[in-house]
């Protein structure tokens, strides 16, 4: 049997890619080295444009509960608190949800789409040729071999796929900081203020929850995830570095908190069951794959880029990698991809990885101790007091400053589509709800002036005629990953521009 796509790694990025492929009619196989989902605590939530992408797929409510995404009033950049309430058009969304829950929801979706997830199956070798990739695996039933037309590595920062494909992974390695994190019960002497800030014994200044707070000795984070578990974390530069393989103890974390904040806290384990094991990370890597595609082998997520976790950009970056690649790879396999479409995955996503490479390093530099950093922070704080600069940082963290080159001059072209309240023949709907199929979408907001223009693409492009109280364009052509491929002015249907955009992104028309 020859599989269309083998995805190596059943973390969030691999599962998301598998679901995107399945929505486009491709049935991938997912190979996962671990026999079951890891209990280790990893990401603590989602930040940025990815939350709106999950809304487009109907995955927001399973993670967040009933409702629609709303921007957050506050966030953090390099241990600077960002008050986003003063922005006109706050672009930054955040959702505190542990990674194990994200994986659980995505695996449920994957299985519902008929996707096979083979656990306990470790890739040990690969060889590609002009028609596919031969994959050697080691599993519970012994060694095996399978064949796929394409192979995607979603197997993390130490990606075996990337190494075997010979893709370079240049970047920067630093021995600092040493970060420690655990979910604990705090002692009774820790109190909260009327604004929800935490007062630690011996500390004159309260600590804002879910915020990196820099002191002259390091960084401290406190985040209550419920009455039975509060996450506390420290980062230290130049401090003691115990052997990385030794488990982090609460006594070690307590000593680190004392050094960073001056507070002496008697910590006890959290009562909440779940992946709450204390963990330590020594130093950090910031690395970016030289290319995201090598023949029939492609990379997504941490296999393509690793960076400091400050500000939570990892899943925002990785899950959007998966959404960008999924429909393009499916188009290639289905035979309608225009020339260069699959290569545009690297062309579009690699520069976004470079941007996260830049700002994650900048944030680490802003948090480091020392009088020079303190002076830079004083200047940077003045700059952030201006709404224009605050807005640029918020857009950077959200990823909403991304604009792909689509060749269309409309201001919305190349950007993630706005969420519009619409009236359709089937009743009221949000644009995000119309995107649940994962197919390209022509949204005609001009009373049907554009609908016939996509008739030759009806096998792969959905068309919806809708009313909108304040239409931002006469029509929007959306790619499956939520980005606008083309838009027209309200008074100019531009049939030639629409036809060119359809050919550019979705291939030639069919009868």
PDB file of C-alpha atoms in Angstrom, residues 263-378:
ATOM      1  CA  UNK A 263      10.494  35.846  48.863  1.00  0.00           C
ATOM      2  CA  UNK A 264      10.799  32.563  50.744  1.00  0.00           C
ATOM      3  CA  UNK A 265       7.803  30.374  49.848  1.00  0.00           C
ATOM      4  CA  UNK A 266       6.993  26.957  51.265  1.00  0.00           C
ATOM      5  CA  UNK A 267       5.767  25.181  48.120  1.00  0.00           C
ATOM      6  CA  UNK A 268       3.675  22.007  48.086  1.00  0.00           C
ATOM      7  CA  UNK A 269       2.570  19.927  45.090  1.00  0.00           C
ATOM      8  CA  UNK A 270      -0.665  20.885  43.325  1.00  0.00           C
ATOM      9  CA  UNK A 271      -3.749  18.797  44.069  1.00  0.00           C
ATOM     10  CA  UNK A 272      -4.998  18.868  40.478  1.00  0.00           C
ATOM     11  CA  UNK A 273      -4.336  15.641  38.565  1.00  0.00           C
ATOM     12  CA  UNK A 274      -2.600  16.028  35.227  1.00  0.00           C
ATOM     13  CA  UNK A 275       0.731  16.752  33.585  1.00  0.00           C
ATOM     14  CA  UNK A 276       2.087  18.967  36.361  1.00  0.00           C
ATOM     15  CA  UNK A 277       5.574  17.519  36.789  1.00  0.00           C
ATOM     16  CA  UNK A 278       8.198  20.145  37.741  1.00  0.00           C
ATOM     17  CA  UNK A 279      10.702  20.711  34.951  1.00  0.00           C
ATOM     18  CA  UNK A 280      13.901  22.599  34.302  1.00  0.00           C
ATOM     19  CA  UNK A 281      15.407  23.901  31.082  1.00  0.00           C
ATOM     20  CA  UNK A 282      19.041  24.934  30.855  1.00  0.00           C
ATOM     21  CA  UNK A 283      19.728  27.569  28.192  1.00  0.00           C
ATOM     22  CA  UNK A 284      17.791  28.008  24.983  1.00  0.00           C
ATOM     23  CA  UNK A 285      18.099  27.325  21.278  1.00  0.00           C
ATOM     24  CA  UNK A 286      16.935  29.627  18.515  1.00  0.00           C
ATOM     25  CA  UNK A 287      17.189  27.747  15.236  1.00  0.00           C
ATOM     26  CA  UNK A 288      15.529  27.831  11.832  1.00  0.00           C
ATOM     27  CA  UNK A 289      15.642  25.161   9.125  1.00  0.00           C
ATOM     28  CA  UNK A 290      17.468  26.264   5.993  1.00  0.00           C
ATOM     29  CA  UNK A 291      14.487  25.137   3.957  1.00  0.00           C
ATOM     30  CA  UNK A 292      11.067  23.724   4.764  1.00  0.00           C
ATOM     31  CA  UNK A 293      11.030  21.413   1.750  1.00  0.00           C
ATOM     32  CA  UNK A 294      13.604  18.970   0.441  1.00  0.00           C
ATOM     33  CA  UNK A 295      12.071  17.155  -2.513  1.00  0.00           C
ATOM     34  CA  UNK A 296       9.188  15.093  -1.159  1.00  0.00           C
ATOM     35  CA  UNK A 297      10.095  15.737   2.472  1.00  0.00           C
ATOM     36  CA  UNK A 298       8.639  18.769   4.274  1.00  0.00           C
ATOM     37  CA  UNK A 299       8.838  20.183   7.801  1.00  0.00           C
ATOM     38  CA  UNK A 300       6.269  21.857  10.070  1.00  0.00           C
ATOM     39  CA  UNK A 301       6.333  23.245  13.594  1.00  0.00           C
ATOM     40  CA  UNK A 302       9.322  22.732  15.863  1.00  0.00           C
ATOM     41  CA  UNK A 303      10.954  20.468  13.276  1.00  0.00           C
ATOM     42  CA  UNK A 304      11.370  23.660  11.223  1.00  0.00           C
ATOM     43  CA  UNK A 305      12.007  26.206  13.990  1.00  0.00           C
ATOM     44  CA  UNK A 306      12.780  26.377  17.708  1.00  0.00           C
ATOM     45  CA  UNK A 307      12.975  29.477  19.884  1.00  0.00           C
ATOM     46  CA  UNK A 308      12.409  30.718  23.413  1.00  0.00           C
ATOM     47  CA  UNK A 309       8.836  30.237  24.606  1.00  0.00           C
ATOM     48  CA  UNK A 310       8.470  33.824  25.851  1.00  0.00           C
ATOM     49  CA  UNK A 311       5.153  35.213  24.640  1.00  0.00           C
ATOM     50  CA  UNK A 312       3.960  31.787  23.512  1.00  0.00           C
ATOM     51  CA  UNK A 313       4.647  32.031  19.750  1.00  0.00           C
ATOM     52  CA  UNK A 314       5.311  28.321  19.186  1.00  0.00           C
ATOM     53  CA  UNK A 315       1.855  26.961  18.432  1.00  0.00           C
ATOM     54  CA  UNK A 316       0.799  30.183  16.701  1.00  0.00           C
ATOM     55  CA  UNK A 317       3.659  29.545  14.295  1.00  0.00           C
ATOM     56  CA  UNK A 318       3.440  25.756  14.027  1.00  0.00           C
ATOM     57  CA  UNK A 319      -0.314  25.321  13.624  1.00  0.00           C
ATOM     58  CA  UNK A 320      -0.360  27.976  10.921  1.00  0.00           C
ATOM     59  CA  UNK A 321       2.501  26.144   9.200  1.00  0.00           C
ATOM     60  CA  UNK A 322       0.213  23.117   9.136  1.00  0.00           C
ATOM     61  CA  UNK A 323      -2.741  25.072   7.755  1.00  0.00           C
ATOM     62  CA  UNK A 324      -0.576  26.676   5.077  1.00  0.00           C
ATOM     63  CA  UNK A 325       0.935  23.367   3.982  1.00  0.00           C
ATOM     64  CA  UNK A 326      -2.170  21.185   4.234  1.00  0.00           C
ATOM     65  CA  UNK A 327      -4.224  22.578   1.353  1.00  0.00           C
ATOM     66  CA  UNK A 328      -1.187  23.084  -0.887  1.00  0.00           C
ATOM     67  CA  UNK A 329       0.008  19.505  -0.434  1.00  0.00           C
ATOM     68  CA  UNK A 330      -3.544  18.240  -0.986  1.00  0.00           C
ATOM     69  CA  UNK A 331      -3.791  20.289  -4.190  1.00  0.00           C
ATOM     70  CA  UNK A 332      -0.538  18.753  -5.435  1.00  0.00           C
ATOM     71  CA  UNK A 333      -1.790  15.256  -4.698  1.00  0.00           C
ATOM     72  CA  UNK A 334      -5.210  15.956  -6.230  1.00  0.00           C
ATOM     73  CA  UNK A 335      -3.689  17.181  -9.483  1.00  0.00           C
ATOM     74  CA  UNK A 336      -4.992  20.747  -9.598  1.00  0.00           C
ATOM     75  CA  UNK A 337      -2.116  22.650  -7.989  1.00  0.00           C
ATOM     76  CA  UNK A 338      -0.759  25.431 -10.195  1.00  0.00           C
ATOM     77  CA  UNK A 339       3.037  25.464 -10.779  1.00  0.00           C
ATOM     78  CA  UNK A 340       4.991  26.515  -7.704  1.00  0.00           C
ATOM     79  CA  UNK A 341       2.116  26.231  -5.233  1.00  0.00           C
ATOM     80  CA  UNK A 342       3.833  23.660  -3.008  1.00  0.00           C
ATOM     81  CA  UNK A 343       7.083  25.635  -3.056  1.00  0.00           C
ATOM     82  CA  UNK A 344       5.145  28.678  -1.833  1.00  0.00           C
ATOM     83  CA  UNK A 345       4.876  26.912   1.543  1.00  0.00           C
ATOM     84  CA  UNK A 346       8.562  27.626   2.217  1.00  0.00           C
ATOM     85  CA  UNK A 347       8.394  31.026   0.523  1.00  0.00           C
ATOM     86  CA  UNK A 348       5.553  32.179   2.792  1.00  0.00           C
ATOM     87  CA  UNK A 349       6.330  30.505   6.092  1.00  0.00           C
ATOM     88  CA  UNK A 350      10.137  30.707   6.298  1.00  0.00           C
ATOM     89  CA  UNK A 351      10.132  34.543   6.593  1.00  0.00           C
ATOM     90  CA  UNK A 352       7.555  34.241   9.397  1.00  0.00           C
ATOM     91  CA  UNK A 353       9.926  31.864  11.182  1.00  0.00           C
ATOM     92  CA  UNK A 354      12.706  34.431  10.751  1.00  0.00           C
ATOM     93  CA  UNK A 355      10.484  37.074  12.326  1.00  0.00           C
ATOM     94  CA  UNK A 356       9.806  34.922  15.396  1.00  0.00           C
ATOM     95  CA  UNK A 357      13.538  34.108  15.471  1.00  0.00           C
ATOM     96  CA  UNK A 358      14.163  37.853  15.761  1.00  0.00           C
ATOM     97  CA  UNK A 359      11.581  38.854  18.351  1.00  0.00           C
ATOM     98  CA  UNK A 360      12.109  35.837  20.648  1.00  0.00           C
ATOM     99  CA  UNK A 361      15.810  36.711  20.901  1.00  0.00           C
ATOM    100  CA  UNK A 362      14.956  40.377  21.441  1.00  0.00           C
ATOM    101  CA  UNK A 363      12.648  39.447  24.324  1.00  0.00           C
ATOM    102  CA  UNK A 364      15.316  37.305  25.975  1.00  0.00           C
ATOM    103  CA  UNK A 365      17.782  40.203  25.718  1.00  0.00           C
ATOM    104  CA  UNK A 366      15.254  42.587  27.289  1.00  0.00           C
ATOM    105  CA  UNK A 367      14.772  40.278  30.274  1.00  0.00           C
ATOM    106  CA  UNK A 368      18.433  39.664  31.091  1.00  0.00           C
ATOM    107  CA  UNK A 369      19.846  41.254  34.257  1.00  0.00           C
ATOM    108  CA  UNK A 370      22.355  44.079  34.287  1.00  0.00           C
ATOM    109  CA  UNK A 371      22.421  47.891  34.279  1.00  0.00           C
ATOM    110  CA  UNK A 372      22.796  48.068  30.501  1.00  0.00           C
ATOM    111  CA  UNK A 373      19.600  46.104  30.016  1.00  0.00           C
ATOM    112  CA  UNK A 374      17.867  48.254  32.631  1.00  0.00           C
ATOM    113  CA  UNK A 375      18.784  51.377  30.622  1.00  0.00           C
ATOM    114  CA  UNK A 376      17.529  49.834  27.382  1.00  0.00           C
ATOM    115  CA  UNK A 377      14.299  48.877  29.130  1.00  0.00           C
ATOM    116  CA  UNK A 378      13.783  52.450  30.301  1.00  0.00           C
TER     117      UNK A 378
END
